Structures are given as C-alpha cells and as structure tokens.
Amino acid sequence: MLDAIDESWLLETLAGLIAIPSWGGRERRAQEYVAAAMGGLGMEVDIWEVDEGGLARHPDYTTEIERVDPLGVVGKVCWGDGGPTLVLNGHVDVVPPGDASRWATPPFEMVRKGGRVYGRGAVDMKGPLVAGLAGVGAVLASGIPLRGSLLFQSVIGEEDGGLGTLASVLRGHVGDGAMVLEPTGLSVATAQAGALNFRLTVPGRAAHGALRHQGVSALEKFMLVYRDLVGFERERNRGVDDPRLSALSVPYPICVGTVRGGEWASTVPESIRAEGRFGVGVREDVAAARRALEDRVAACCARDGFLRENPAVVEWWGGQFAPCETSDNAAIVKVARGVARDLRVGCEEVVGVPYGSDLRHLVNAGGTPGVLFGPGDVSGAHRENESIAVGELVDGARAVALCVMRFPGELSSIEPP
C-alpha cells in the first residue's frame, strides 16, 4: 500500500495550493481548494462559516489579522465498528512572502528543481498538509478495512493565533489522538513551548536634534531595556533540563521583531514601540510567564533615573500560544514513534519544539492527546526560497498512511487506567 502513494497527485495538488496567496487573512480560496481535494479523495467534507464573533468569547481565542468570511473545513472518513477517532491537522495560511527580489523563483508558483519544490508554504505547511492528504488517499484507495474514523482539519489562522483549529475543536471535531503535520523532519514532538506576543513602549523626552542633550532619547532607553531582556533570555534558558529540548541552544527565545519610533530626523525620539514574542516553558503557567516579563522590565526601569519616573509599558497582544505536552504513553505517541522507526525517519527519541502551534488547542481545549509529526525542516520556513524535498513529502505521505492504519489497533491494546 505504501508504494501506492500518488506522487503525481501530491505534486499537482500542492502546486495548485501554493499558487493561492493565502496570507493576510485571505484564506477562503485555499480552504475551498482543499475541500475540493478532500471530496475528490472520497471524504465527506464539513464546510462552515466560522463565527469569529462567537469564537472571540473563548479564553483561548487570539488573532492578529482582520479576516473576511473565514471558512472552516474538515474532511471525514468513518469505517464504523465504534473504533477510535484519529485527527489530522494542517494549516493553509502562510506568512507574507517578503521582498520578492530575494526569491530565486516566484513565491506563489511551485517550482521543482534538484529534487525539491520551492514556493511559499512548501514546508510551512501546505506541503505537509497535501502530503497528509496523499497518505489518506492511499489508504482509501487500498480498500483495507479499518475500524474507527478519521477527521482531517484544514485550518486557517495558525500563524497568528490558531482560530481555525479552535473553531474546529469547538465544533466537535476532536478525537482519541491527533497529529499536527508541522515540519518536524518526521521526528515525533510531544512537547511545544509557548509563545506570547508582547508590545513594549519605552518613553523619552523630545528635543531639537541640535540640542539633543536637553532631551531624553527613547531609543537609548529602549536599548537599556533590550540588553536586559537578552540577559533575561539567557537566565531563563540556563536551567532547562527537559531532555526533549536538550538539542536546542535556546529552547525559550525572547525575540524583538519590530522597532518603531521617532517623528522627525532632527528631533530626539520621544517614544519607541517594539513588538516581539516571549518564549514560555512547556510546563510554565502562562499568567506567571507574563508576570515574569513585566516584573523584569519594571526592575530594569527602576535602575534608571528617567525610566524610574517614566517606566516602560508592557502589553500583550495578538498571538498567545500556550505551551502543551503529551505523555509518552499516549497511543498516538506510540503509533507515531513506531512508524518513524519502521520508515527510518526522524529521531529515535521524542523531541520538543521551541515554537507555538495549533497542537495546544487540540490538547488543551479539545482534550485530544497529540503530537507534531510532519515532513520538512522548519528552519526553512518564514524566509525566502522556502522549499522541501520531494522525497520528504512522499515519506510524509507514507507516514500518515501507516499511522491511519495502525492507530485503531494501538489504542485498543492499551488497558484503561
């Protein structure tokens, strides 16, 4: 059956999905495309208009982008006999392409070259999503009788908070185990760090540039705070002893991604606004993590004469990715590890990842134990010339096919507590 993975279908379908520029909240056309692909494979498809207003009342809802007509899509297969439900998950939204001149190929045109395919979303994560569909398609085409059911969530909004997966979970699309097809190199990730967007506003006092010493540069005060945050990151990561994250030099990064300020070239800047993301430990309480950053900034300000009287302000906005983890004893972990071993892909041991993902909605809100398990290298994401090897996509499809076939048996073999 693994030899029946339709590579041509996989690449043709992926080319069509990459050609849809699904960023900045414009995801509907990509969702309609995936829904059609699911239907073509013989899946029943649940398509619904996401009620973002109602969704916003849930405590786990976060977003950064204003959307028009958000669409939910879940493909379903039921083999019957009251068996377990496996959930697969992949997102169609991508980050902006950036400066097109930095790309060797057009970002929204899939180009195959040297055994790889290039294009925005090739690895994060249109490629893994379509590979998952190809794996499901191979299982369905084989006609092998199985137990239980399958739900394949195609979601929007992962990059800015995960509202698509949260909407799917709240609609009842949950199960006994989940695989989020993020690019882990087909290593089995049972833990993900959290990531909280923050905004830091640092004040100054304006003055004519020719008399700059009469003012207080918000940029210089920001640099005081920023250098302290670099030290804070070092301290927070010094004692991390989780073996799943041992290969990472900085499991819980603090990154300042944007800095804006100043009104005029010859005026001392009176305010600097910086935005970034704050890494949260796998088992760290989110509220405690927020307080830790707020207290650190306050302590830094207290050591400076001007900032003591005019402290920097920390706000929390946009994507708020809580951490999560799944027990090594969960059926989905055992299945994914066995598949990785038999296909000779990924790492021998379970791993953790330093980024947030939609897994936490399935685990935390949906009560579904899950793993991150997909083809590709995440280090190639969010940058120019994004790509993935064709062989990795095929391996991803094969891995999904095996997991779909093995999950019911593994779950039924686990004795209840």
PDB file of C-alpha atoms in Angstrom, residues 115-403:
ATOM      1  CA  GLY A 115      14.681  17.096  -6.224  1.00  0.00           C
ATOM      2  CA  ARG A 116      12.986  19.901  -4.271  1.00  0.00           C
ATOM      3  CA  VAL A 117       9.884  22.038  -4.687  1.00  0.00           C
ATOM      4  CA  TYR A 118      10.022  25.771  -3.981  1.00  0.00           C
ATOM      5  CA  GLY A 119       7.291  28.223  -3.052  1.00  0.00           C
ATOM      6  CA  ARG A 120       5.694  29.965  -0.078  1.00  0.00           C
ATOM      7  CA  GLY A 121       4.106  27.272   2.064  1.00  0.00           C
ATOM      8  CA  ALA A 122       6.148  24.415   0.591  1.00  0.00           C
ATOM      9  CA  VAL A 123       7.314  23.443   4.066  1.00  0.00           C
ATOM     10  CA  ASP A 124       5.097  25.560   6.380  1.00  0.00           C
ATOM     11  CA  MET A 125       2.804  23.926   5.792  1.00  0.00           C
ATOM     12  CA  LYS A 126       0.967  23.409   2.548  1.00  0.00           C
ATOM     13  CA  GLY A 127       3.471  20.714   1.623  1.00  0.00           C
ATOM     14  CA  PRO A 128       2.943  18.610   4.764  1.00  0.00           C
ATOM     15  CA  LEU A 129      -0.831  19.161   4.566  1.00  0.00           C
ATOM     16  CA  VAL A 130      -1.048  17.877   0.992  1.00  0.00           C
ATOM     17  CA  ALA A 131       1.325  15.009   1.860  1.00  0.00           C
ATOM     18  CA  GLY A 132      -1.132  14.068   4.602  1.00  0.00           C
ATOM     19  CA  LEU A 133      -3.995  14.103   2.113  1.00  0.00           C
ATOM     20  CA  ALA A 134      -1.968  11.896  -0.235  1.00  0.00           C
ATOM     21  CA  GLY A 135      -1.417   9.432   2.622  1.00  0.00           C
ATOM     22  CA  VAL A 136      -5.131   9.339   3.419  1.00  0.00           C
ATOM     23  CA  GLY A 137      -5.871   8.928  -0.287  1.00  0.00           C
ATOM     24  CA  ALA A 138      -3.605   5.881  -0.464  1.00  0.00           C
ATOM     25  CA  VAL A 139      -5.415   4.268   2.472  1.00  0.00           C
ATOM     26  CA  LEU A 140      -8.823   4.927   0.932  1.00  0.00           C
ATOM     27  CA  ALA A 141      -7.741   3.640  -2.477  1.00  0.00           C
ATOM     28  CA  SER A 142      -6.392   0.437  -0.933  1.00  0.00           C
ATOM     29  CA  GLY A 143      -9.812  -0.600   0.344  1.00  0.00           C
ATOM     30  CA  ILE A 144      -8.225  -2.030   3.503  1.00  0.00           C
ATOM     31  CA  PRO A 145     -10.980  -2.444   6.135  1.00  0.00           C
ATOM     32  CA  LEU A 146     -10.303  -0.381   9.249  1.00  0.00           C
ATOM     33  CA  ARG A 147     -12.043   0.474  12.488  1.00  0.00           C
ATOM     34  CA  GLY A 148     -12.994   3.880  13.764  1.00  0.00           C
ATOM     35  CA  SER A 149     -12.911   7.200  11.979  1.00  0.00           C
ATOM     36  CA  LEU A 150     -10.651   9.958  10.691  1.00  0.00           C
ATOM     37  CA  LEU A 151     -11.003  13.730  10.860  1.00  0.00           C
ATOM     38  CA  PHE A 152      -8.708  15.900   8.733  1.00  0.00           C
ATOM     39  CA  GLN A 153      -8.782  19.527   9.859  1.00  0.00           C
ATOM     40  CA  SER A 154      -7.715  22.052   7.226  1.00  0.00           C
ATOM     41  CA  VAL A 155      -7.450  25.272   9.182  1.00  0.00           C
ATOM     42  CA  ILE A 156      -6.855  28.993   8.874  1.00  0.00           C
ATOM     43  CA  GLY A 157      -5.107  31.476  11.129  1.00  0.00           C
ATOM     44  CA  GLU A 158      -2.402  29.245  12.587  1.00  0.00           C
ATOM     45  CA  GLU A 159       0.332  31.819  12.067  1.00  0.00           C
ATOM     46  CA  ASP A 160      -1.448  34.460  14.158  1.00  0.00           C
ATOM     47  CA  GLY A 161      -3.132  32.503  16.923  1.00  0.00           C
ATOM     48  CA  GLY A 162      -4.879  29.365  15.677  1.00  0.00           C
ATOM     49  CA  LEU A 163      -8.515  30.440  15.427  1.00  0.00           C
ATOM     50  CA  GLY A 164      -9.182  27.819  12.728  1.00  0.00           C
ATOM     51  CA  THR A 165      -8.182  24.871  14.888  1.00  0.00           C
ATOM     52  CA  LEU A 166     -10.003  26.321  17.887  1.00  0.00           C
ATOM     53  CA  ALA A 167     -13.141  26.655  15.740  1.00  0.00           C
ATOM     54  CA  SER A 168     -12.791  23.031  14.598  1.00  0.00           C
ATOM     55  CA  VAL A 169     -12.366  21.806  18.165  1.00  0.00           C
ATOM     56  CA  LEU A 170     -15.370  23.776  19.418  1.00  0.00           C
ATOM     57  CA  ARG A 171     -17.442  22.369  16.538  1.00  0.00           C
ATOM     58  CA  GLY A 172     -16.764  18.921  17.987  1.00  0.00           C
ATOM     59  CA  HIS A 173     -14.021  17.749  15.649  1.00  0.00           C
ATOM     60  CA  VAL A 174     -11.921  16.067  18.336  1.00  0.00           C
ATOM     61  CA  GLY A 175     -10.788  12.503  18.842  1.00  0.00           C
ATOM     62  CA  ASP A 176      -8.680   9.969  20.674  1.00  0.00           C
ATOM     63  CA  GLY A 177      -5.367  11.109  19.192  1.00  0.00           C
ATOM     64  CA  ALA A 178      -4.101  13.890  16.930  1.00  0.00           C
ATOM     65  CA  MET A 179      -1.240  14.535  14.556  1.00  0.00           C
ATOM     66  CA  VAL A 180      -0.446  18.119  13.602  1.00  0.00           C
ATOM     67  CA  LEU A 181       1.593  17.896  10.413  1.00  0.00           C
ATOM     68  CA  GLU A 182       4.046  20.693  11.202  1.00  0.00           C
ATOM     69  CA  PRO A 183       7.531  20.143   9.710  1.00  0.00           C
ATOM     70  CA  THR A 184       9.461  18.195  12.348  1.00  0.00           C
ATOM     71  CA  GLY A 185      11.626  16.215   9.940  1.00  0.00           C
ATOM     72  CA  LEU A 186       9.294  13.328  10.876  1.00  0.00           C
ATOM     73  CA  SER A 187      10.609  13.316  14.404  1.00  0.00           C
ATOM     74  CA  VAL A 188       7.841  12.840  16.957  1.00  0.00           C
ATOM     75  CA  ALA A 189       7.382  16.016  19.014  1.00  0.00           C
ATOM     76  CA  THR A 190       5.399  15.521  22.208  1.00  0.00           C
ATOM     77  CA  ALA A 191       6.058  18.966  23.661  1.00  0.00           C
ATOM     78  CA  GLN A 192       5.825  22.501  22.349  1.00  0.00           C
ATOM     79  CA  ALA A 193       6.907  25.702  24.016  1.00  0.00           C
ATOM     80  CA  GLY A 194       4.556  28.626  24.315  1.00  0.00           C
ATOM     81  CA  ALA A 195       4.988  31.958  22.544  1.00  0.00           C
ATOM     82  CA  LEU A 196       3.316  35.176  23.673  1.00  0.00           C
ATOM     83  CA  ASN A 197       3.287  38.329  21.577  1.00  0.00           C
ATOM     84  CA  PHE A 198       4.183  41.419  23.560  1.00  0.00           C
ATOM     85  CA  ARG A 199       4.426  45.144  22.883  1.00  0.00           C
ATOM     86  CA  LEU A 200       6.950  47.294  24.733  1.00  0.00           C
ATOM     87  CA  THR A 201       6.531  51.082  24.761  1.00  0.00           C
ATOM     88  CA  VAL A 202       9.562  52.986  26.038  1.00  0.00           C
ATOM     89  CA  PRO A 203       9.236  56.738  26.644  1.00  0.00           C
ATOM     90  CA  GLY A 204      11.720  59.553  26.122  1.00  0.00           C
ATOM     91  CA  ARG A 205      11.587  63.353  26.005  1.00  0.00           C
ATOM     92  CA  ALA A 206      11.661  65.221  22.710  1.00  0.00           C
ATOM     93  CA  ALA A 207      14.149  67.990  21.959  1.00  0.00           C
ATOM     94  CA  HIS A 208      15.651  69.671  18.903  1.00  0.00           C
ATOM     95  CA  GLY A 209      18.322  67.454  17.407  1.00  0.00           C
ATOM     96  CA  ALA A 210      20.861  70.283  17.651  1.00  0.00           C
ATOM     97  CA  LEU A 211      20.222  70.352  21.400  1.00  0.00           C
ATOM     98  CA  ARG A 212      19.771  66.635  21.874  1.00  0.00           C
ATOM     99  CA  HIS A 213      21.236  66.605  25.378  1.00  0.00           C
ATOM    100  CA  GLN A 214      18.238  68.633  26.538  1.00  0.00           C
ATOM    101  CA  GLY A 215      16.050  65.688  25.631  1.00  0.00           C
ATOM    102  CA  VAL A 216      15.990  62.011  26.558  1.00  0.00           C
ATOM    103  CA  SER A 217      16.293  59.565  23.682  1.00  0.00           C
ATOM    104  CA  ALA A 218      13.671  56.850  23.859  1.00  0.00           C
ATOM    105  CA  LEU A 219      15.946  54.813  21.583  1.00  0.00           C
ATOM    106  CA  GLU A 220      18.781  54.865  24.131  1.00  0.00           C
ATOM    107  CA  LYS A 221      16.346  53.902  26.905  1.00  0.00           C
ATOM    108  CA  PHE A 222      14.955  51.117  24.756  1.00  0.00           C
ATOM    109  CA  MET A 223      18.471  49.760  24.290  1.00  0.00           C
ATOM    110  CA  LEU A 224      18.859  49.596  28.085  1.00  0.00           C
ATOM    111  CA  VAL A 225      15.723  47.504  28.342  1.00  0.00           C
ATOM    112  CA  TYR A 226      16.599  45.387  25.298  1.00  0.00           C
ATOM    113  CA  ARG A 227      20.049  44.485  26.639  1.00  0.00           C
ATOM    114  CA  ASP A 228      18.419  43.450  29.907  1.00  0.00           C
ATOM    115  CA  LEU A 229      15.971  41.232  28.017  1.00  0.00           C
ATOM    116  CA  VAL A 230      18.884  39.498  26.290  1.00  0.00           C
ATOM    117  CA  GLY A 231      20.265  38.689  29.725  1.00  0.00           C
ATOM    118  CA  PHE A 232      16.816  37.582  30.883  1.00  0.00           C
ATOM    119  CA  GLU A 233      16.595  35.155  27.958  1.00  0.00           C
ATOM    120  CA  ARG A 234      19.982  33.686  28.933  1.00  0.00           C
ATOM    121  CA  GLU A 235      18.863  33.230  32.553  1.00  0.00           C
ATOM    122  CA  ARG A 236      15.528  31.624  31.620  1.00  0.00           C
ATOM    123  CA  ASN A 237      17.214  29.079  29.371  1.00  0.00           C
ATOM    124  CA  ARG A 238      20.129  28.224  31.653  1.00  0.00           C
ATOM    125  CA  GLY A 239      18.227  25.714  33.767  1.00  0.00           C
ATOM    126  CA  VAL A 240      16.134  23.932  31.121  1.00  0.00           C
ATOM    127  CA  ASP A 241      16.580  20.206  31.734  1.00  0.00           C
ATOM    128  CA  ASP A 242      13.767  18.713  29.641  1.00  0.00           C
ATOM    129  CA  PRO A 243      15.541  16.053  27.502  1.00  0.00           C
ATOM    130  CA  ARG A 244      13.108  16.688  24.646  1.00  0.00           C
ATOM    131  CA  LEU A 245      14.613  20.173  24.269  1.00  0.00           C
ATOM    132  CA  SER A 246      18.241  19.308  25.024  1.00  0.00           C
ATOM    133  CA  ALA A 247      19.349  19.708  21.415  1.00  0.00           C
ATOM    134  CA  LEU A 248      18.176  23.337  21.360  1.00  0.00           C
ATOM    135  CA  SER A 249      20.625  26.035  22.449  1.00  0.00           C
ATOM    136  CA  VAL A 250      17.727  28.392  23.296  1.00  0.00           C
ATOM    137  CA  PRO A 251      14.500  26.451  23.924  1.00  0.00           C
ATOM    138  CA  TYR A 252      12.521  29.535  25.019  1.00  0.00           C
ATOM    139  CA  PRO A 253      13.683  32.551  22.974  1.00  0.00           C
ATOM    140  CA  ILE A 254      12.798  36.195  23.512  1.00  0.00           C
ATOM    141  CA  CYS A 255      12.690  37.879  20.123  1.00  0.00           C
ATOM    142  CA  VAL A 256      12.067  41.544  19.345  1.00  0.00           C
ATOM    143  CA  GLY A 257      10.837  41.542  15.758  1.00  0.00           C
ATOM    144  CA  THR A 258       9.856  45.166  15.117  1.00  0.00           C
ATOM    145  CA  VAL A 259      11.064  48.504  16.470  1.00  0.00           C
ATOM    146  CA  ARG A 260       9.379  51.782  15.543  1.00  0.00           C
ATOM    147  CA  GLY A 261       9.796  55.297  16.859  1.00  0.00           C
ATOM    148  CA  GLY A 262      10.644  58.897  16.242  1.00  0.00           C
ATOM    149  CA  GLU A 263       8.762  61.596  14.365  1.00  0.00           C
ATOM    150  CA  TRP A 264      11.455  63.648  12.668  1.00  0.00           C
ATOM    151  CA  ALA A 265      15.092  63.178  11.738  1.00  0.00           C
ATOM    152  CA  SER A 266      16.250  66.179  13.741  1.00  0.00           C
ATOM    153  CA  THR A 267      14.094  65.526  16.812  1.00  0.00           C
ATOM    154  CA  VAL A 268      15.122  63.394  19.789  1.00  0.00           C
ATOM    155  CA  PRO A 269      12.660  60.439  19.733  1.00  0.00           C
ATOM    156  CA  GLU A 270      10.088  60.710  22.482  1.00  0.00           C
ATOM    157  CA  SER A 271       8.770  57.163  22.173  1.00  0.00           C
ATOM    158  CA  ILE A 272       9.873  53.757  20.910  1.00  0.00           C
ATOM    159  CA  ARG A 273       7.456  50.895  20.355  1.00  0.00           C
ATOM    160  CA  ALA A 274       8.861  47.397  19.992  1.00  0.00           C
ATOM    161  CA  GLU A 275       6.959  44.167  19.381  1.00  0.00           C
ATOM    162  CA  GLY A 276       8.178  40.630  19.872  1.00  0.00           C
ATOM    163  CA  ARG A 277       7.479  37.160  21.172  1.00  0.00           C
ATOM    164  CA  PHE A 278       8.209  35.746  24.608  1.00  0.00           C
ATOM    165  CA  GLY A 279       9.046  32.034  24.836  1.00  0.00           C
ATOM    166  CA  VAL A 280       7.196  30.096  27.547  1.00  0.00           C
ATOM    167  CA  GLY A 281       8.324  26.835  29.113  1.00  0.00           C
ATOM    168  CA  VAL A 282       6.493  23.602  28.329  1.00  0.00           C
ATOM    169  CA  ARG A 283       5.111  23.368  31.878  1.00  0.00           C
ATOM    170  CA  GLU A 284       5.142  27.081  32.703  1.00  0.00           C
ATOM    171  CA  ASP A 285       1.908  28.830  33.646  1.00  0.00           C
ATOM    172  CA  VAL A 286       1.093  31.488  31.040  1.00  0.00           C
ATOM    173  CA  ALA A 287      -0.045  34.085  33.576  1.00  0.00           C
ATOM    174  CA  ALA A 288       3.148  33.542  35.588  1.00  0.00           C
ATOM    175  CA  ALA A 289       5.220  33.931  32.430  1.00  0.00           C
ATOM    176  CA  ARG A 290       3.564  37.259  31.656  1.00  0.00           C
ATOM    177  CA  ARG A 291       4.244  38.486  35.190  1.00  0.00           C
ATOM    178  CA  ALA A 292       7.880  37.414  34.881  1.00  0.00           C
ATOM    179  CA  LEU A 293       8.425  39.608  31.827  1.00  0.00           C
ATOM    180  CA  GLU A 294       6.506  42.524  33.310  1.00  0.00           C
ATOM    181  CA  ASP A 295       8.492  42.307  36.563  1.00  0.00           C
ATOM    182  CA  ARG A 296      11.782  42.110  34.678  1.00  0.00           C
ATOM    183  CA  VAL A 297      11.038  45.239  32.658  1.00  0.00           C
ATOM    184  CA  ALA A 298       9.879  47.049  35.803  1.00  0.00           C
ATOM    185  CA  ALA A 299      13.081  46.114  37.650  1.00  0.00           C
ATOM    186  CA  CYS A 300      15.194  47.348  34.742  1.00  0.00           C
ATOM    187  CA  CYS A 301      13.323  50.666  34.686  1.00  0.00           C
ATOM    188  CA  ALA A 302      13.757  51.055  38.435  1.00  0.00           C
ATOM    189  CA  ARG A 303      17.545  51.144  37.972  1.00  0.00           C
ATOM    190  CA  ASP A 304      17.432  54.128  35.601  1.00  0.00           C
ATOM    191  CA  GLY A 305      16.705  57.649  36.802  1.00  0.00           C
ATOM    192  CA  PHE A 306      14.444  58.650  33.914  1.00  0.00           C
ATOM    193  CA  LEU A 307      12.669  55.303  33.499  1.00  0.00           C
ATOM    194  CA  ARG A 308      12.070  55.101  37.233  1.00  0.00           C
ATOM    195  CA  GLU A 309       9.727  58.070  36.891  1.00  0.00           C
ATOM    196  CA  ASN A 310       8.599  57.224  33.368  1.00  0.00           C
ATOM    197  CA  PRO A 311       8.554  53.402  33.174  1.00  0.00           C
ATOM    198  CA  ALA A 312       8.227  51.362  30.018  1.00  0.00           C
ATOM    199  CA  VAL A 313       4.845  49.716  29.460  1.00  0.00           C
ATOM    200  CA  VAL A 314       4.351  46.038  28.558  1.00  0.00           C
ATOM    201  CA  GLU A 315       1.194  44.982  26.707  1.00  0.00           C
ATOM    202  CA  TRP A 316       0.085  41.561  25.463  1.00  0.00           C
ATOM    203  CA  TRP A 317      -1.445  41.418  22.011  1.00  0.00           C
ATOM    204  CA  GLY A 318      -2.042  39.150  19.033  1.00  0.00           C
ATOM    205  CA  GLY A 319      -0.943  35.519  19.081  1.00  0.00           C
ATOM    206  CA  GLN A 320      -0.854  33.992  22.558  1.00  0.00           C
ATOM    207  CA  PHE A 321       0.348  30.413  22.108  1.00  0.00           C
ATOM    208  CA  ALA A 322       0.135  28.431  25.334  1.00  0.00           C
ATOM    209  CA  PRO A 323       2.540  25.509  25.753  1.00  0.00           C
ATOM    210  CA  CYS A 324       1.412  21.884  25.849  1.00  0.00           C
ATOM    211  CA  GLU A 325       2.704  18.332  26.050  1.00  0.00           C
ATOM    212  CA  THR A 326       1.505  14.767  25.596  1.00  0.00           C
ATOM    213  CA  SER A 327       2.514  11.737  27.653  1.00  0.00           C
ATOM    214  CA  ASP A 328       4.913   9.265  26.070  1.00  0.00           C
ATOM    215  CA  ASN A 329       2.392   6.561  26.975  1.00  0.00           C
ATOM    216  CA  ALA A 330      -0.361   8.004  24.781  1.00  0.00           C
ATOM    217  CA  ALA A 331      -1.424   5.755  21.912  1.00  0.00           C
ATOM    218  CA  ILE A 332      -0.716   8.413  19.274  1.00  0.00           C
ATOM    219  CA  VAL A 333       2.862   8.770  20.539  1.00  0.00           C
ATOM    220  CA  LYS A 334       3.451   5.025  20.365  1.00  0.00           C
ATOM    221  CA  VAL A 335       1.994   4.820  16.871  1.00  0.00           C
ATOM    222  CA  ALA A 336       3.988   7.768  15.507  1.00  0.00           C
ATOM    223  CA  ARG A 337       7.237   6.507  17.057  1.00  0.00           C
ATOM    224  CA  GLY A 338       6.691   3.051  15.624  1.00  0.00           C
ATOM    225  CA  VAL A 339       6.018   4.472  12.171  1.00  0.00           C
ATOM    226  CA  ALA A 340       9.103   6.706  12.316  1.00  0.00           C
ATOM    227  CA  ARG A 341      11.198   3.723  13.372  1.00  0.00           C
ATOM    228  CA  ASP A 342       9.871   1.438  10.652  1.00  0.00           C
ATOM    229  CA  LEU A 343      10.289   4.063   7.933  1.00  0.00           C
ATOM    230  CA  ARG A 344      13.710   5.027   9.330  1.00  0.00           C
ATOM    231  CA  VAL A 345      12.911   8.714   9.534  1.00  0.00           C
ATOM    232  CA  GLY A 346      13.265  11.333  12.277  1.00  0.00           C
ATOM    233  CA  CYS A 347      14.928  10.810  15.648  1.00  0.00           C
ATOM    234  CA  GLU A 348      14.793   7.707  17.795  1.00  0.00           C
ATOM    235  CA  GLU A 349      13.605   9.635  20.846  1.00  0.00           C
ATOM    236  CA  VAL A 350      10.686  12.034  21.207  1.00  0.00           C
ATOM    237  CA  VAL A 351      11.562  15.717  20.876  1.00  0.00           C
ATOM    238  CA  GLY A 352      10.186  19.124  21.792  1.00  0.00           C
ATOM    239  CA  VAL A 353       9.932  22.262  19.679  1.00  0.00           C
ATOM    240  CA  PRO A 354      10.633  25.890  20.666  1.00  0.00           C
ATOM    241  CA  TYR A 355       7.663  27.365  18.809  1.00  0.00           C
ATOM    242  CA  GLY A 356       3.931  27.531  19.379  1.00  0.00           C
ATOM    243  CA  SER A 357       1.478  25.634  17.188  1.00  0.00           C
ATOM    244  CA  ASP A 358      -2.151  24.584  16.913  1.00  0.00           C
ATOM    245  CA  LEU A 359      -1.383  21.413  18.852  1.00  0.00           C
ATOM    246  CA  ARG A 360      -2.192  23.238  22.069  1.00  0.00           C
ATOM    247  CA  HIS A 361      -5.816  23.805  21.006  1.00  0.00           C
ATOM    248  CA  LEU A 362      -6.289  20.092  20.368  1.00  0.00           C
ATOM    249  CA  VAL A 363      -4.598  19.113  23.636  1.00  0.00           C
ATOM    250  CA  ASN A 364      -5.772  21.910  25.953  1.00  0.00           C
ATOM    251  CA  ALA A 365      -9.233  22.845  24.644  1.00  0.00           C
ATOM    252  CA  GLY A 366     -10.029  19.635  22.783  1.00  0.00           C
ATOM    253  CA  GLY A 367      -8.772  17.079  25.303  1.00  0.00           C
ATOM    254  CA  THR A 368      -7.107  15.165  22.470  1.00  0.00           C
ATOM    255  CA  PRO A 369      -3.564  13.881  23.116  1.00  0.00           C
ATOM    256  CA  GLY A 370      -1.427  14.728  20.127  1.00  0.00           C
ATOM    257  CA  VAL A 371       1.969  15.099  18.525  1.00  0.00           C
ATOM    258  CA  LEU A 372       3.655  17.270  15.945  1.00  0.00           C
ATOM    259  CA  PHE A 373       4.745  14.912  13.176  1.00  0.00           C
ATOM    260  CA  GLY A 374       5.355  16.052   9.630  1.00  0.00           C
ATOM    261  CA  PRO A 375       7.928  16.222   6.829  1.00  0.00           C
ATOM    262  CA  GLY A 376      10.380  19.051   6.238  1.00  0.00           C
ATOM    263  CA  ASP A 377      12.778  21.266   8.172  1.00  0.00           C
ATOM    264  CA  VAL A 378      11.183  24.199   9.995  1.00  0.00           C
ATOM    265  CA  SER A 379      14.409  26.205   9.690  1.00  0.00           C
ATOM    266  CA  GLY A 380      13.478  26.757   6.048  1.00  0.00           C
ATOM    267  CA  ALA A 381      10.160  28.384   6.957  1.00  0.00           C
ATOM    268  CA  HIS A 382       9.347  32.108   7.196  1.00  0.00           C
ATOM    269  CA  ARG A 383      12.121  33.016   4.778  1.00  0.00           C
ATOM    270  CA  GLU A 384      12.850  33.433   1.094  1.00  0.00           C
ATOM    271  CA  ASN A 385      13.253  30.403  -1.205  1.00  0.00           C
ATOM    272  CA  GLU A 386      11.180  28.167   1.065  1.00  0.00           C
ATOM    273  CA  SER A 387      11.442  24.571  -0.107  1.00  0.00           C
ATOM    274  CA  ILE A 388      11.080  20.893   0.732  1.00  0.00           C
ATOM    275  CA  ALA A 389      12.477  17.737  -0.842  1.00  0.00           C
ATOM    276  CA  VAL A 390      10.032  15.686  -2.896  1.00  0.00           C
ATOM    277  CA  GLY A 391      11.299  12.577  -1.105  1.00  0.00           C
ATOM    278  CA  GLU A 392      10.383  14.134   2.244  1.00  0.00           C
ATOM    279  CA  LEU A 393       6.843  14.800   1.041  1.00  0.00           C
ATOM    280  CA  VAL A 394       6.469  11.193  -0.075  1.00  0.00           C
ATOM    281  CA  ASP A 395       7.861   9.961   3.245  1.00  0.00           C
ATOM    282  CA  GLY A 396       5.344  12.212   4.998  1.00  0.00           C
ATOM    283  CA  ALA A 397       2.503  10.704   2.997  1.00  0.00           C
ATOM    284  CA  ARG A 398       3.687   7.187   3.800  1.00  0.00           C
ATOM    285  CA  ALA A 399       3.972   8.046   7.500  1.00  0.00           C
ATOM    286  CA  VAL A 400       0.421   9.378   7.603  1.00  0.00           C
ATOM    287  CA  ALA A 401      -0.903   6.297   5.797  1.00  0.00           C
ATOM    288  CA  LEU A 402       0.749   3.963   8.313  1.00  0.00           C
ATOM    289  CA  CYS A 403      -0.484   5.998  11.285  1.00  0.00           C
TER     290      CYS A 403
END
